[in-house]
CSV table of C-alpha atoms and ligand atoms in Angstrom, one decimal:
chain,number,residue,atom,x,y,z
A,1,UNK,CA,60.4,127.9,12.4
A,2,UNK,CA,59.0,128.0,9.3
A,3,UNK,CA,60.4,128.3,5.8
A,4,UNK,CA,60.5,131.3,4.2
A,5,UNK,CA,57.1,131.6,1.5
A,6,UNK,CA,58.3,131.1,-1.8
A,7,UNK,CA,56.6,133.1,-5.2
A,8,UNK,CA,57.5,131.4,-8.5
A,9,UNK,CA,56.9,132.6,-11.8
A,10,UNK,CA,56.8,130.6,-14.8
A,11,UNK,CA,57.1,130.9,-18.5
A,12,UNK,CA,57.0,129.0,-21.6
A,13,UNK,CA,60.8,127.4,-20.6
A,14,UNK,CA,59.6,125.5,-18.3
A,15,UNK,CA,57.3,123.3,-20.4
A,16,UNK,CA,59.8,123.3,-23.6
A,17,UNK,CA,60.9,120.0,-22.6
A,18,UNK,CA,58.1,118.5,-22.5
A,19,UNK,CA,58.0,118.9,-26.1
A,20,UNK,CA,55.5,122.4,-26.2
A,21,UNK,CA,56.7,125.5,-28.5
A,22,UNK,CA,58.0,128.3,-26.3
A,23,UNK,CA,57.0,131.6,-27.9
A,24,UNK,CA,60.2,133.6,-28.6
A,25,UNK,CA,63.1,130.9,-29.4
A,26,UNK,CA,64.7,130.6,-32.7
A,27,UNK,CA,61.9,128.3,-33.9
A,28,UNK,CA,59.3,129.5,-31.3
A,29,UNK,CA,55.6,130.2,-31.9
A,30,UNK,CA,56.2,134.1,-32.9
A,31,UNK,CA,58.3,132.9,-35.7
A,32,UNK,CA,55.4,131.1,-37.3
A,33,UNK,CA,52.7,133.5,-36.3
A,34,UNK,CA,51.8,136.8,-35.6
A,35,UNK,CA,50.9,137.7,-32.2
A,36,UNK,CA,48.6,140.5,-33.6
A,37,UNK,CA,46.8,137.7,-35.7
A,38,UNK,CA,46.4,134.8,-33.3
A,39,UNK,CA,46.9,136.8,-29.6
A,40,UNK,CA,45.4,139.9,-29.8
A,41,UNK,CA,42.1,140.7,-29.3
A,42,UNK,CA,42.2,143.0,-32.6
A,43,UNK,CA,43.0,139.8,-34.2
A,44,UNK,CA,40.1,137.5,-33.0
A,45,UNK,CA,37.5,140.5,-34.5
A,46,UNK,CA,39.2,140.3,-37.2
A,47,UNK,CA,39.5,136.6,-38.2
A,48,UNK,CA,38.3,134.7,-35.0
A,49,UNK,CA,38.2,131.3,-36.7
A,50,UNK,CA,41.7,131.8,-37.5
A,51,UNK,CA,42.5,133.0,-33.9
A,52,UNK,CA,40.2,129.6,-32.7
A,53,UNK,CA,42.5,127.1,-35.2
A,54,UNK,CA,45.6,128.7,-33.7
A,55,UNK,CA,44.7,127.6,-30.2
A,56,UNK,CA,43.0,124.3,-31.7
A,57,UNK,CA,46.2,123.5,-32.9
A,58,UNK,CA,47.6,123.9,-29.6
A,59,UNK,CA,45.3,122.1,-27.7
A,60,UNK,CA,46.1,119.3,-29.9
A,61,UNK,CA,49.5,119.4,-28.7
A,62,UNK,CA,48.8,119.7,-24.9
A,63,UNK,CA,46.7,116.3,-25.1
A,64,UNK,CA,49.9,114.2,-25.0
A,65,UNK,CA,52.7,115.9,-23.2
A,66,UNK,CA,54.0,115.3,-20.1
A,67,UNK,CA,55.1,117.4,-17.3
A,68,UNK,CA,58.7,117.2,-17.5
A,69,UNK,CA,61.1,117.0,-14.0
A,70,UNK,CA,61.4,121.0,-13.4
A,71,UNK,CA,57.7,120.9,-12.9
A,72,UNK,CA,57.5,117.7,-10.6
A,73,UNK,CA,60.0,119.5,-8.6
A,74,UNK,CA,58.2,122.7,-8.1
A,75,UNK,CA,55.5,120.1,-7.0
A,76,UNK,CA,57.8,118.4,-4.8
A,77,UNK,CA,59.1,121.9,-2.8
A,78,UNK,CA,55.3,122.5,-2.7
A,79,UNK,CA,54.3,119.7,-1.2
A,80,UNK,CA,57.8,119.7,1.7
A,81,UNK,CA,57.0,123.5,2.2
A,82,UNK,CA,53.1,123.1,3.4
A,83,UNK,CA,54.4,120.0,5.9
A,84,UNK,CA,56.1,122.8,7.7
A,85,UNK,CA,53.7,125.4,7.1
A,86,UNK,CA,55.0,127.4,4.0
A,87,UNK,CA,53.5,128.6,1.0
A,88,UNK,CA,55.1,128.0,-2.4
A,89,UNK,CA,52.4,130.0,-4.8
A,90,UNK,CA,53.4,129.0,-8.6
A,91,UNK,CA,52.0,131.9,-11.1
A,92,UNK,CA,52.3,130.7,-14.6
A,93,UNK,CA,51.7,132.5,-17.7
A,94,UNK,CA,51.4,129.1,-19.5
A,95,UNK,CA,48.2,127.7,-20.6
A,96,UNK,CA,48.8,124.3,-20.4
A,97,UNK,CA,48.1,122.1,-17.3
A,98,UNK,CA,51.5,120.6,-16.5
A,99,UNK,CA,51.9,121.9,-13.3
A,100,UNK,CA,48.7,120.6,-12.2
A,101,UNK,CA,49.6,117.4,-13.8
A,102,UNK,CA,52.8,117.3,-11.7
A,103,UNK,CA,51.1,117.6,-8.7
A,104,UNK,CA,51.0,121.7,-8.0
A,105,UNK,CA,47.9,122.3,-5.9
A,106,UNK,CA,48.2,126.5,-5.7
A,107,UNK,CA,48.7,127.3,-9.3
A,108,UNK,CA,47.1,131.0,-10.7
A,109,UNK,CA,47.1,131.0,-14.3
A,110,UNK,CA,47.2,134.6,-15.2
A,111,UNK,CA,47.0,134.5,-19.1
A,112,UNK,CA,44.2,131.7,-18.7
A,113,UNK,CA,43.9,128.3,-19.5
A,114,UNK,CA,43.5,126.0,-22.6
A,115,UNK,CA,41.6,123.5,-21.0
A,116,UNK,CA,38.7,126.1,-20.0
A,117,UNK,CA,36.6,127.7,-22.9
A,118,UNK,CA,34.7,130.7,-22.3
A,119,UNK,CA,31.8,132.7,-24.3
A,120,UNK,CA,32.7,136.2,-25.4
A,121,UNK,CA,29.7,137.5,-24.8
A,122,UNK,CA,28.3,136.1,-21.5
A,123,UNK,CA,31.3,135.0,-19.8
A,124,UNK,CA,30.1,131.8,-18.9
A,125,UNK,CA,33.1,129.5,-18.7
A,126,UNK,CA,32.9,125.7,-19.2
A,127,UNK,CA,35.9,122.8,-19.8
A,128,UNK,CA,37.2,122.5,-23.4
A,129,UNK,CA,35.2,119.8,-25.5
A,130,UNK,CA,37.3,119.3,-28.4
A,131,UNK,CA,38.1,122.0,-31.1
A,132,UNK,CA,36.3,125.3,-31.1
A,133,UNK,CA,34.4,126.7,-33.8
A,134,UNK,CA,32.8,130.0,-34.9
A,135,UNK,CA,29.3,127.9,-35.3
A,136,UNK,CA,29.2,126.8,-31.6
A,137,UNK,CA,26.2,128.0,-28.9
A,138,UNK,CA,27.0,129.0,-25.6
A,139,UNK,CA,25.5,126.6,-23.3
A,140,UNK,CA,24.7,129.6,-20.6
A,141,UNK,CA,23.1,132.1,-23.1
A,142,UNK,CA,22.9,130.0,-26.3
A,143,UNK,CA,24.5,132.6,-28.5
A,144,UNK,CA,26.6,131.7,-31.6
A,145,UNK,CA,30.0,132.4,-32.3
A,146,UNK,CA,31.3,134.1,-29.3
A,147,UNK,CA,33.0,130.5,-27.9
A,148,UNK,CA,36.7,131.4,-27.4
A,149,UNK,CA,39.2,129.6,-25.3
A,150,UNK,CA,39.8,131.3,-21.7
A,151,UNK,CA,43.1,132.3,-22.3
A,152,UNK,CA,44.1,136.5,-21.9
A,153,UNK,CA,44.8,138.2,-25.2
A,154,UNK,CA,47.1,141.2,-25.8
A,155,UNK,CA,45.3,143.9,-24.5
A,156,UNK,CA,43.3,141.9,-21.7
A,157,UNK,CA,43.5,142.0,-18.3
A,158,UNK,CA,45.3,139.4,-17.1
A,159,UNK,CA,43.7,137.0,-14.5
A,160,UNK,CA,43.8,137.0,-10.6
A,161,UNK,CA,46.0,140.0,-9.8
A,162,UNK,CA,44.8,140.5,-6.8
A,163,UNK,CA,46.1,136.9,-5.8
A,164,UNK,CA,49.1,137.3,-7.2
A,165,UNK,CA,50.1,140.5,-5.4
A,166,UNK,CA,48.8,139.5,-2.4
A,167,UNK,CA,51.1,136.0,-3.0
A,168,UNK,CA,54.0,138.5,-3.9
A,169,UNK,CA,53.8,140.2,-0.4
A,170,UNK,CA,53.9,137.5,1.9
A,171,UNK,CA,56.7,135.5,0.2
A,172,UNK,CA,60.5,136.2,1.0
A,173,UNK,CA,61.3,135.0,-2.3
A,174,UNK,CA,60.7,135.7,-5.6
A,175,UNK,CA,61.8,132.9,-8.4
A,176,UNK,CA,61.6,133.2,-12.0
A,177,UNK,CA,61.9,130.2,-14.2
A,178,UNK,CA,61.8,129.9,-18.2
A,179,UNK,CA,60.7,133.0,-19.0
A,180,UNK,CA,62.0,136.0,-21.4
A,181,UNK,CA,60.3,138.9,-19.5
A,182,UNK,CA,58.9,140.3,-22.5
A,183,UNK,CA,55.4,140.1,-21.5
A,184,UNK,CA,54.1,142.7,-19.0
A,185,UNK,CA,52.7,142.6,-16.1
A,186,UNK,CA,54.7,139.4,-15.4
A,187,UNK,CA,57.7,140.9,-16.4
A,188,UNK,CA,57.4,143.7,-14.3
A,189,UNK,CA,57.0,141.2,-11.2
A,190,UNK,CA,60.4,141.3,-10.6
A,191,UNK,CA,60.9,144.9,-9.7
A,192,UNK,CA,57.4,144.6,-7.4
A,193,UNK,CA,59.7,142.0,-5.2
A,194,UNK,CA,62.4,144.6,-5.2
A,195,UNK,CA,60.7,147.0,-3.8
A,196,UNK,CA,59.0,144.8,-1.4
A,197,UNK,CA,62.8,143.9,-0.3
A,198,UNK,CA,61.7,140.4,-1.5
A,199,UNK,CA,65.0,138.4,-2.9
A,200,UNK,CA,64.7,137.3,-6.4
A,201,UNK,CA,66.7,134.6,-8.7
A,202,UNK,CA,66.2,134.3,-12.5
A,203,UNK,CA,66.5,130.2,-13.4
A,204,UNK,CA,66.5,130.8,-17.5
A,205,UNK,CA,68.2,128.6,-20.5
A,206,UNK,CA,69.7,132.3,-20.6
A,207,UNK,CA,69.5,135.5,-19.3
A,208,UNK,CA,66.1,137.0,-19.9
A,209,UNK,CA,65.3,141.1,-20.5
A,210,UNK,CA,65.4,141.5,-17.1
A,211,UNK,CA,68.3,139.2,-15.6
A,212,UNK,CA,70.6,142.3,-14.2
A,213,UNK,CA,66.9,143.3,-11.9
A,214,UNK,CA,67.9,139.7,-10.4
A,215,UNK,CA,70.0,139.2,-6.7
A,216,UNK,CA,70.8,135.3,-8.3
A,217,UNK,CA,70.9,134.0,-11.7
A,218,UNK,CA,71.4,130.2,-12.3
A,219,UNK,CA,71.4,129.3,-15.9
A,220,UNK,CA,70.5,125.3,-17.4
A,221,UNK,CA,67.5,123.5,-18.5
A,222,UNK,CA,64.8,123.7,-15.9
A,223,UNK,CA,64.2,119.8,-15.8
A,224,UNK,CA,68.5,120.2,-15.0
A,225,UNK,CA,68.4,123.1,-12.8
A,226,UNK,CA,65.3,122.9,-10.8
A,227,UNK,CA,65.7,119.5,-8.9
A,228,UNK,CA,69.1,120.8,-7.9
A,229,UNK,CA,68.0,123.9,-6.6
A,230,UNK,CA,64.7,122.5,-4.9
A,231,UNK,CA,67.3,119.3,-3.2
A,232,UNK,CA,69.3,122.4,-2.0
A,233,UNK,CA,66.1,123.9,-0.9
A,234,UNK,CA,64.3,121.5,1.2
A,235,UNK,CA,67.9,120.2,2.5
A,236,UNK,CA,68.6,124.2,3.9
A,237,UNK,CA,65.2,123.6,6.2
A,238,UNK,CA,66.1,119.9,7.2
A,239,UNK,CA,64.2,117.0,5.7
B,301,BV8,C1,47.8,144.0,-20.0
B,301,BV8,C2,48.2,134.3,-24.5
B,301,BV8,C3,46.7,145.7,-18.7
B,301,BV8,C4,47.9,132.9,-24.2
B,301,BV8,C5,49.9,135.8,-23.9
B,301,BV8,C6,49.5,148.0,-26.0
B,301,BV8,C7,48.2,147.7,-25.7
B,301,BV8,C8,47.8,146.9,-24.7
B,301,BV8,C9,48.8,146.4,-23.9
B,301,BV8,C10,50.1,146.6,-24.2
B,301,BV8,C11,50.5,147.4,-25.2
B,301,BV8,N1,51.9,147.5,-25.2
B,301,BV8,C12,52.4,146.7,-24.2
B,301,BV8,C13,51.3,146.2,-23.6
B,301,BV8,C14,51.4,145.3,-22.5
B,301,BV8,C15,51.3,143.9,-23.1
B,301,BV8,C16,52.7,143.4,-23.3
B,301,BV8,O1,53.4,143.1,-22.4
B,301,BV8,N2,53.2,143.5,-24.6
B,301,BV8,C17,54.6,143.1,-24.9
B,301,BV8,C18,54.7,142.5,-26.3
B,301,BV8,C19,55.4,144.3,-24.7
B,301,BV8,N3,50.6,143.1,-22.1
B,301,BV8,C20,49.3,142.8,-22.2
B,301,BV8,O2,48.6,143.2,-23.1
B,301,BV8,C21,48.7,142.1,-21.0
B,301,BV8,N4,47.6,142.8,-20.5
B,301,BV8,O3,48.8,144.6,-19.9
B,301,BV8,O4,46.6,144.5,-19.5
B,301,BV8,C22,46.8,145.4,-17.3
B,301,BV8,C23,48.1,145.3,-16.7
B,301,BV8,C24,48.2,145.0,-15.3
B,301,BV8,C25,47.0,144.8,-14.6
B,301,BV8,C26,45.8,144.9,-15.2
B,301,BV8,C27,45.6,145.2,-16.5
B,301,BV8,C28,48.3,140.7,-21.5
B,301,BV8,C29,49.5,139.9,-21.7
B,301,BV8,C30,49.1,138.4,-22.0
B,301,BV8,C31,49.2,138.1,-23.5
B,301,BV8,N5,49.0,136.7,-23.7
B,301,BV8,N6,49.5,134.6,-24.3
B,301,BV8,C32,48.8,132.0,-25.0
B,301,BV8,O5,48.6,132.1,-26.3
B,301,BV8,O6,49.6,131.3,-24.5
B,301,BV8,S1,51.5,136.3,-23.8
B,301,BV8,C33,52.6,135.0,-24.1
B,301,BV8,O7,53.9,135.5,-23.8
B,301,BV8,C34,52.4,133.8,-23.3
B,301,BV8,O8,51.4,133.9,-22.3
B,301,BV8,C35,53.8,133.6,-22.7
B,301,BV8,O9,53.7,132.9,-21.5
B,301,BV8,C36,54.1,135.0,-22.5
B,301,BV8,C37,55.5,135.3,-22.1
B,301,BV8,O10,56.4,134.5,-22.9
B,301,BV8,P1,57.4,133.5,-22.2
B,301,BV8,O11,56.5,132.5,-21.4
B,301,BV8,O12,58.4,134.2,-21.4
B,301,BV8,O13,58.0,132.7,-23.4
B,301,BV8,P2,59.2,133.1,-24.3
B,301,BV8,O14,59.2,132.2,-25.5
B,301,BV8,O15,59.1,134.6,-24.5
B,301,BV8,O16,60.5,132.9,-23.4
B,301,BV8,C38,60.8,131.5,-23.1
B,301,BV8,C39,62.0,131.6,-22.2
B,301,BV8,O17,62.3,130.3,-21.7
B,301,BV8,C40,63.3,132.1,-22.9
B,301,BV8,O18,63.9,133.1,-22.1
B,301,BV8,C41,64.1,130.8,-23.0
B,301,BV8,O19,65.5,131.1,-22.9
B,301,BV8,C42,63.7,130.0,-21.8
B,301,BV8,N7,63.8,128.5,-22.1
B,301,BV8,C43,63.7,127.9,-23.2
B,301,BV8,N8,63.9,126.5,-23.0
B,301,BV8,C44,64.1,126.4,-21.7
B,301,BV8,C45,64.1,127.7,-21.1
B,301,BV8,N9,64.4,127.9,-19.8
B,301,BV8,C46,64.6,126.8,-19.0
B,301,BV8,N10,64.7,125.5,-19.5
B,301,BV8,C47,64.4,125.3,-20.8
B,301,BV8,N11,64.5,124.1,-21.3
């Protein structure tokens, strides 16, 4: 018999200990910038070489992080889950690659990627080379000064819905990890597995916006937390 499918999303917590700035924390990323100036896509027609050194900046601190033990277990659960032929699907809002890194194979990134770049105007998207620029060419259609990184703005459609709904359906549970549920869709996901009589837990530092729309709530650090609750996982369908 095989284990029930498993749909996890994931936020900036999970990637906070391995040193990257979670957005809405005391000393978070919103407390330095504005989200209208550096994530909206108001702000990049208004300033987009501001908006480009803001995820510059970023990218800089992605090159030498490390996924932390939260991610390596989600990896692991993965990995014991497709032996007995079970889906884990991990949908992260995070732009950064650690769950890759740890070993995740069916990761959708639904508010993009910083490691992908992609030109406003044709679409064409390529792997990041370094900093971005207003002056760069598009290597598809040669224009200058549309490069952007591939990551969904406020006000942009986030990235493979379809996939993640269809994920949604066919898993029997629904696990939320370091996120604040501020951000919508994702923080509507929650009710979607309600109503799809999907059971859902909240693993948080603390109880997000939505904790009370959660069956279970366990509260820690993820790289605490996580390899406890995957151990308890992989030992309730036998090793
Ligand atoms: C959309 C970019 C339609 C990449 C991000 C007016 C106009 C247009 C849209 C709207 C509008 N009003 C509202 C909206 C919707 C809007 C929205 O939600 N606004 C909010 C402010 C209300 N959403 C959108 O615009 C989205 N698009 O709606 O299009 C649509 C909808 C459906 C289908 C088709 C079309 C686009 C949203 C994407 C915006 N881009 N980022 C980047 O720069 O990274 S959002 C940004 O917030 C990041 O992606 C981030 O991931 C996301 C959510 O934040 P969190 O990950 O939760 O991080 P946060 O700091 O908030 O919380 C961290 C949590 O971790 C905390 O709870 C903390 O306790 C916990 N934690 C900390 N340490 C640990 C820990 N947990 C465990 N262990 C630890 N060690």
């Amino acid at each position: 018999m095989a284990p029930p499918n498993v749909f996890i999303l994931t936020g900036a917590g999970i990637s906070a200990e391995s040193g990257l700035s979670t957005f809405r924390d005391k000393d978070g990323l919103w407390s330095r910038y504005k989200i209208e100036d550096v994530a909206s896509i108001e702000g990049y027609g208004r300033d987009p070489q501001r908006v480009l050194d803001f995820y510059n900046l970023r990218g800089g601190a992605h090159g030498d992080v490390q996924p932390n033990a939260g991610h390596i277990a989600l990896a692991r659960l993965e990995q014991h889950w497709k032996m007995r032929g079970a889906v884990v699907t991990v949908c992260t809002q995070n732009i950064d690659n650690l769950h890759e890194r740890a070993g995740s194979r069916r990761v959708i990134h639904m508010h993009g990627e910083l490691a992908k770049v992609r030109c406003h105007n044709c679409g064409n998207v390529t792997p990041r080379d370094g900093d971005l620029s207003i002056n760069l060419a598009c290597a598809a259609c040669g224009q200058i000064g549309g490069m952007r990184p591939h990551v969904v703005w406020f006000g942009e459609t986030p990235l493979g819905m379809d996939a993640v709904y269809e994920a949604l359906a066919a898993s029997k549970l629904f696990v939320s990890i370091g996120t604040s549920g501020s951000v919508y869709p994702a923080g509507g996901f929650v009710r979607a597995a309600r109503e799809a009589d999907v059971a859902t837990m909240e693993i948080n530092l603390e109880p997000s916006e939505n904790a009370d729309a959660f069956d279970a709530r366990r509260y820690g650090k993820a790289s605490e937390v996580l390899p406890v609750w995957v151990d308890e996982m992989i030992g309730s369908v036998g090793r």
